[in-house]
């Protein structure tokens, strides 16, 4: 795991705030994990976005996003563009009921075109296939806010493992 400590994102209403995590490289297949705090509004999400090659300051211009709201976990994709407006497409959604200001671990596992999104170790979106963006790209953290007020959220203990294939050898070899 590559690990960094706490990141604070602030987002004005009707916007998103993202931080590209260059230190994590541009993996194609990986497991990424971050600790998040759930907001009280169903219009605010904390997320991991990934496989993004076109990076700009416009909403929905990432490749993929795994988002956690207080009432759902969602996997979606943007337009992965470095210019112009983005558009969101929902790939899969799972209903949850999370308490305000509760702390959770969001994990995304990507292998080829298969995506799994876990919250606290439970696969809410499990082995969903989407072939839109198969290539490696940047990983980032995202705060989305449609709540009507400025929102600040912390992301903590980010980690990523970049390879999901290979042969394991015991330490004695």
CSV table of C-alpha atoms in Angstrom, one decimal:
chain,number,residue,atom,x,y,z
A,1,UNK,CA,0.0,0.0,0.0
A,2,UNK,CA,1.1,3.6,-0.7
A,3,UNK,CA,-0.3,5.6,2.1
A,4,UNK,CA,-0.9,9.3,2.8
A,5,UNK,CA,-2.6,10.8,5.8
A,6,UNK,CA,-5.5,13.2,6.0
A,7,UNK,CA,-6.7,15.4,3.1
A,8,UNK,CA,-9.4,18.1,3.6
A,9,UNK,CA,-11.6,19.1,0.7
A,10,UNK,CA,-14.0,22.1,0.7
A,11,UNK,CA,-16.8,22.3,-1.9
A,12,UNK,CA,-19.2,25.1,-2.6
A,13,UNK,CA,-22.8,24.2,-3.5
A,14,UNK,CA,-23.4,22.8,-6.9
A,15,UNK,CA,-19.8,21.8,-7.4
A,16,UNK,CA,-17.3,19.1,-6.9
A,17,UNK,CA,-13.8,19.3,-5.5
A,18,UNK,CA,-11.2,16.7,-6.5
A,19,UNK,CA,-7.6,16.0,-5.6
A,20,UNK,CA,-5.5,14.0,-8.0
A,21,UNK,CA,-3.1,11.7,-6.1
A,22,UNK,CA,-0.1,11.7,-8.3
A,23,UNK,CA,2.0,9.8,-5.8
A,24,UNK,CA,-0.3,6.8,-6.5
A,25,UNK,CA,0.8,6.6,-10.1
A,26,UNK,CA,-1.6,5.6,-12.9
A,27,UNK,CA,-2.5,2.0,-12.2
A,28,UNK,CA,-4.8,0.0,-14.5
A,29,UNK,CA,-5.6,-2.8,-12.0
A,30,UNK,CA,-5.5,-2.0,-8.3
A,31,UNK,CA,-7.2,-1.9,-4.9
A,32,UNK,CA,-7.6,1.6,-3.4
A,33,UNK,CA,-8.9,2.4,0.0
A,34,UNK,CA,-9.7,5.6,2.0
A,35,UNK,CA,-11.5,6.5,5.2
A,36,UNK,CA,-14.4,8.9,4.8
A,37,UNK,CA,-16.9,10.7,7.0
A,38,UNK,CA,-20.6,10.6,5.9
A,39,UNK,CA,-22.4,13.9,5.5
A,40,UNK,CA,-26.0,14.5,6.7
A,41,UNK,CA,-27.3,15.5,3.3
A,42,UNK,CA,-28.3,13.0,0.6
A,43,UNK,CA,-26.8,15.5,-1.8
A,44,UNK,CA,-23.2,15.2,-0.6
A,45,UNK,CA,-20.9,12.4,-1.5
A,46,UNK,CA,-17.3,11.4,-0.7
A,47,UNK,CA,-15.7,9.4,-3.5
A,48,UNK,CA,-12.7,7.8,-5.2
A,49,UNK,CA,-12.3,8.6,-8.9
A,50,UNK,CA,-10.0,6.5,-11.1
A,51,UNK,CA,-8.6,5.7,-14.5
A,52,UNK,CA,-8.8,9.4,-15.3
A,53,UNK,CA,-6.6,10.5,-18.2
A,54,UNK,CA,-8.2,13.8,-19.0
A,55,UNK,CA,-7.9,16.0,-15.9
A,56,UNK,CA,-9.7,19.4,-15.6
A,57,UNK,CA,-11.7,21.5,-13.2
A,58,UNK,CA,-15.2,20.6,-14.4
A,59,UNK,CA,-17.7,18.2,-12.9
A,60,UNK,CA,-18.1,14.7,-14.3
A,61,UNK,CA,-14.9,14.8,-16.4
A,62,UNK,CA,-13.3,11.9,-14.6
A,63,UNK,CA,-13.3,8.3,-15.9
A,64,UNK,CA,-14.9,6.3,-13.1
A,65,UNK,CA,-16.2,7.3,-9.6
A,66,UNK,CA,-17.2,5.2,-6.6
A,67,UNK,CA,-19.3,7.5,-4.4
A,68,UNK,CA,-20.8,7.2,-0.9
A,69,UNK,CA,-23.8,9.2,0.1
A,70,UNK,CA,-25.7,8.7,3.4
A,71,UNK,CA,-28.3,6.7,1.5
A,72,UNK,CA,-26.5,4.9,-1.3
A,73,UNK,CA,-23.2,3.6,-2.7
A,74,UNK,CA,-22.9,4.3,-6.5
A,75,UNK,CA,-20.5,3.4,-9.2
A,76,UNK,CA,-20.6,5.8,-12.2
A,77,UNK,CA,-18.5,7.2,-15.0
A,78,UNK,CA,-17.9,10.6,-16.4
A,79,UNK,CA,-16.6,11.6,-19.8
A,80,UNK,CA,-12.8,11.4,-19.0
A,81,UNK,CA,-12.1,14.6,-20.9
A,82,UNK,CA,-9.5,17.3,-20.5
A,83,UNK,CA,-11.7,20.0,-22.0
A,84,UNK,CA,-15.4,20.8,-22.2
A,85,UNK,CA,-18.3,19.7,-20.1
A,86,UNK,CA,-18.7,16.3,-18.5
A,87,UNK,CA,-21.7,14.0,-18.3
A,88,UNK,CA,-22.5,11.4,-15.6
A,89,UNK,CA,-23.7,7.8,-16.3
A,90,UNK,CA,-24.7,5.6,-13.4
A,91,UNK,CA,-23.4,2.0,-13.7
A,92,UNK,CA,-24.7,0.5,-10.4
A,93,UNK,CA,-26.3,1.6,-7.2
A,94,UNK,CA,-26.9,0.0,-3.8
A,95,UNK,CA,-29.0,1.4,-1.0
A,96,UNK,CA,-27.5,2.0,2.4
A,97,UNK,CA,-28.5,3.8,5.6
A,98,UNK,CA,-25.5,5.6,7.1
A,99,UNK,CA,-25.5,7.8,10.2
A,100,UNK,CA,-24.5,11.4,9.9
A,101,UNK,CA,-20.7,11.9,10.7
A,102,UNK,CA,-20.2,8.2,10.8
A,103,UNK,CA,-16.7,6.9,9.7
A,104,UNK,CA,-16.4,4.3,7.0
A,105,UNK,CA,-13.8,2.7,4.8
A,106,UNK,CA,-14.5,3.0,1.0
A,107,UNK,CA,-12.6,0.5,-1.1
A,108,UNK,CA,-12.5,0.1,-4.9
A,109,UNK,CA,-11.1,-3.0,-6.6
A,110,UNK,CA,-10.5,-2.9,-10.4
A,111,UNK,CA,-9.3,-5.8,-12.5
A,112,UNK,CA,-9.6,-5.4,-16.2
A,113,UNK,CA,-13.1,-4.2,-16.9
A,114,UNK,CA,-14.5,-5.5,-13.6
A,115,UNK,CA,-15.2,-3.1,-10.8
A,116,UNK,CA,-16.1,-3.9,-7.1
A,117,UNK,CA,-17.0,-1.2,-4.5
A,118,UNK,CA,-16.9,-2.1,-0.9
A,119,UNK,CA,-17.9,-0.1,2.2
A,120,UNK,CA,-16.4,-1.4,5.5
A,121,UNK,CA,-15.5,-4.7,3.8
A,122,UNK,CA,-18.9,-5.4,2.3
A,123,UNK,CA,-19.2,-5.5,-1.5
A,124,UNK,CA,-22.2,-3.4,-2.2
A,125,UNK,CA,-21.3,-3.3,-5.9
A,126,UNK,CA,-19.7,-6.6,-6.8
A,127,UNK,CA,-17.9,-7.5,-10.0
A,128,UNK,CA,-19.7,-5.1,-12.3
A,129,UNK,CA,-18.4,-5.0,-15.8
A,130,UNK,CA,-17.9,-1.7,-17.7
A,131,UNK,CA,-15.6,-1.5,-20.7
A,132,UNK,CA,-15.8,2.3,-21.4
A,133,UNK,CA,-12.3,3.2,-20.0
A,134,UNK,CA,-10.0,0.1,-19.9
A,135,UNK,CA,-6.7,2.0,-19.7
A,136,UNK,CA,-4.6,3.1,-16.7
A,137,UNK,CA,-5.2,6.5,-15.3
A,138,UNK,CA,-4.9,8.8,-12.3
A,139,UNK,CA,-6.6,8.1,-9.0
A,140,UNK,CA,-8.2,11.0,-7.0
A,141,UNK,CA,-10.5,11.8,-4.1
A,142,UNK,CA,-13.7,13.7,-4.7
A,143,UNK,CA,-16.3,15.6,-2.7
A,144,UNK,CA,-19.6,16.3,-4.5
A,145,UNK,CA,-22.0,18.9,-3.1
A,146,UNK,CA,-25.5,19.7,-4.2
A,147,UNK,CA,-26.7,20.5,-0.7
A,148,UNK,CA,-27.1,24.3,-0.9
A,149,UNK,CA,-24.3,25.1,1.6
A,150,UNK,CA,-20.5,24.9,1.6
A,151,UNK,CA,-19.3,21.5,2.7
A,152,UNK,CA,-15.9,20.5,4.2
A,153,UNK,CA,-15.0,16.8,4.5
A,154,UNK,CA,-11.9,14.9,5.5
A,155,UNK,CA,-10.4,11.9,3.7
A,156,UNK,CA,-7.9,9.9,5.8
A,157,UNK,CA,-5.5,6.9,5.5
A,158,UNK,CA,-5.5,6.6,1.7
A,159,UNK,CA,-3.8,3.5,0.3
A,160,UNK,CA,-3.4,1.7,-3.0
A,161,UNK,CA,-2.0,-1.6,-4.2
A,162,UNK,CA,-1.3,-1.4,-7.9
A,163,UNK,CA,-1.1,-5.0,-9.1
A,164,UNK,CA,-3.7,-7.8,-8.8
A,165,UNK,CA,-1.8,-10.5,-10.7
A,166,UNK,CA,1.4,-12.4,-10.2
A,167,UNK,CA,2.6,-15.4,-8.3
A,168,UNK,CA,2.9,-15.3,-4.5
A,169,UNK,CA,6.0,-16.7,-3.0
A,170,UNK,CA,6.4,-17.5,0.7
A,171,UNK,CA,9.1,-15.6,2.6
A,172,UNK,CA,11.1,-18.8,3.0
A,173,UNK,CA,11.9,-18.9,-0.7
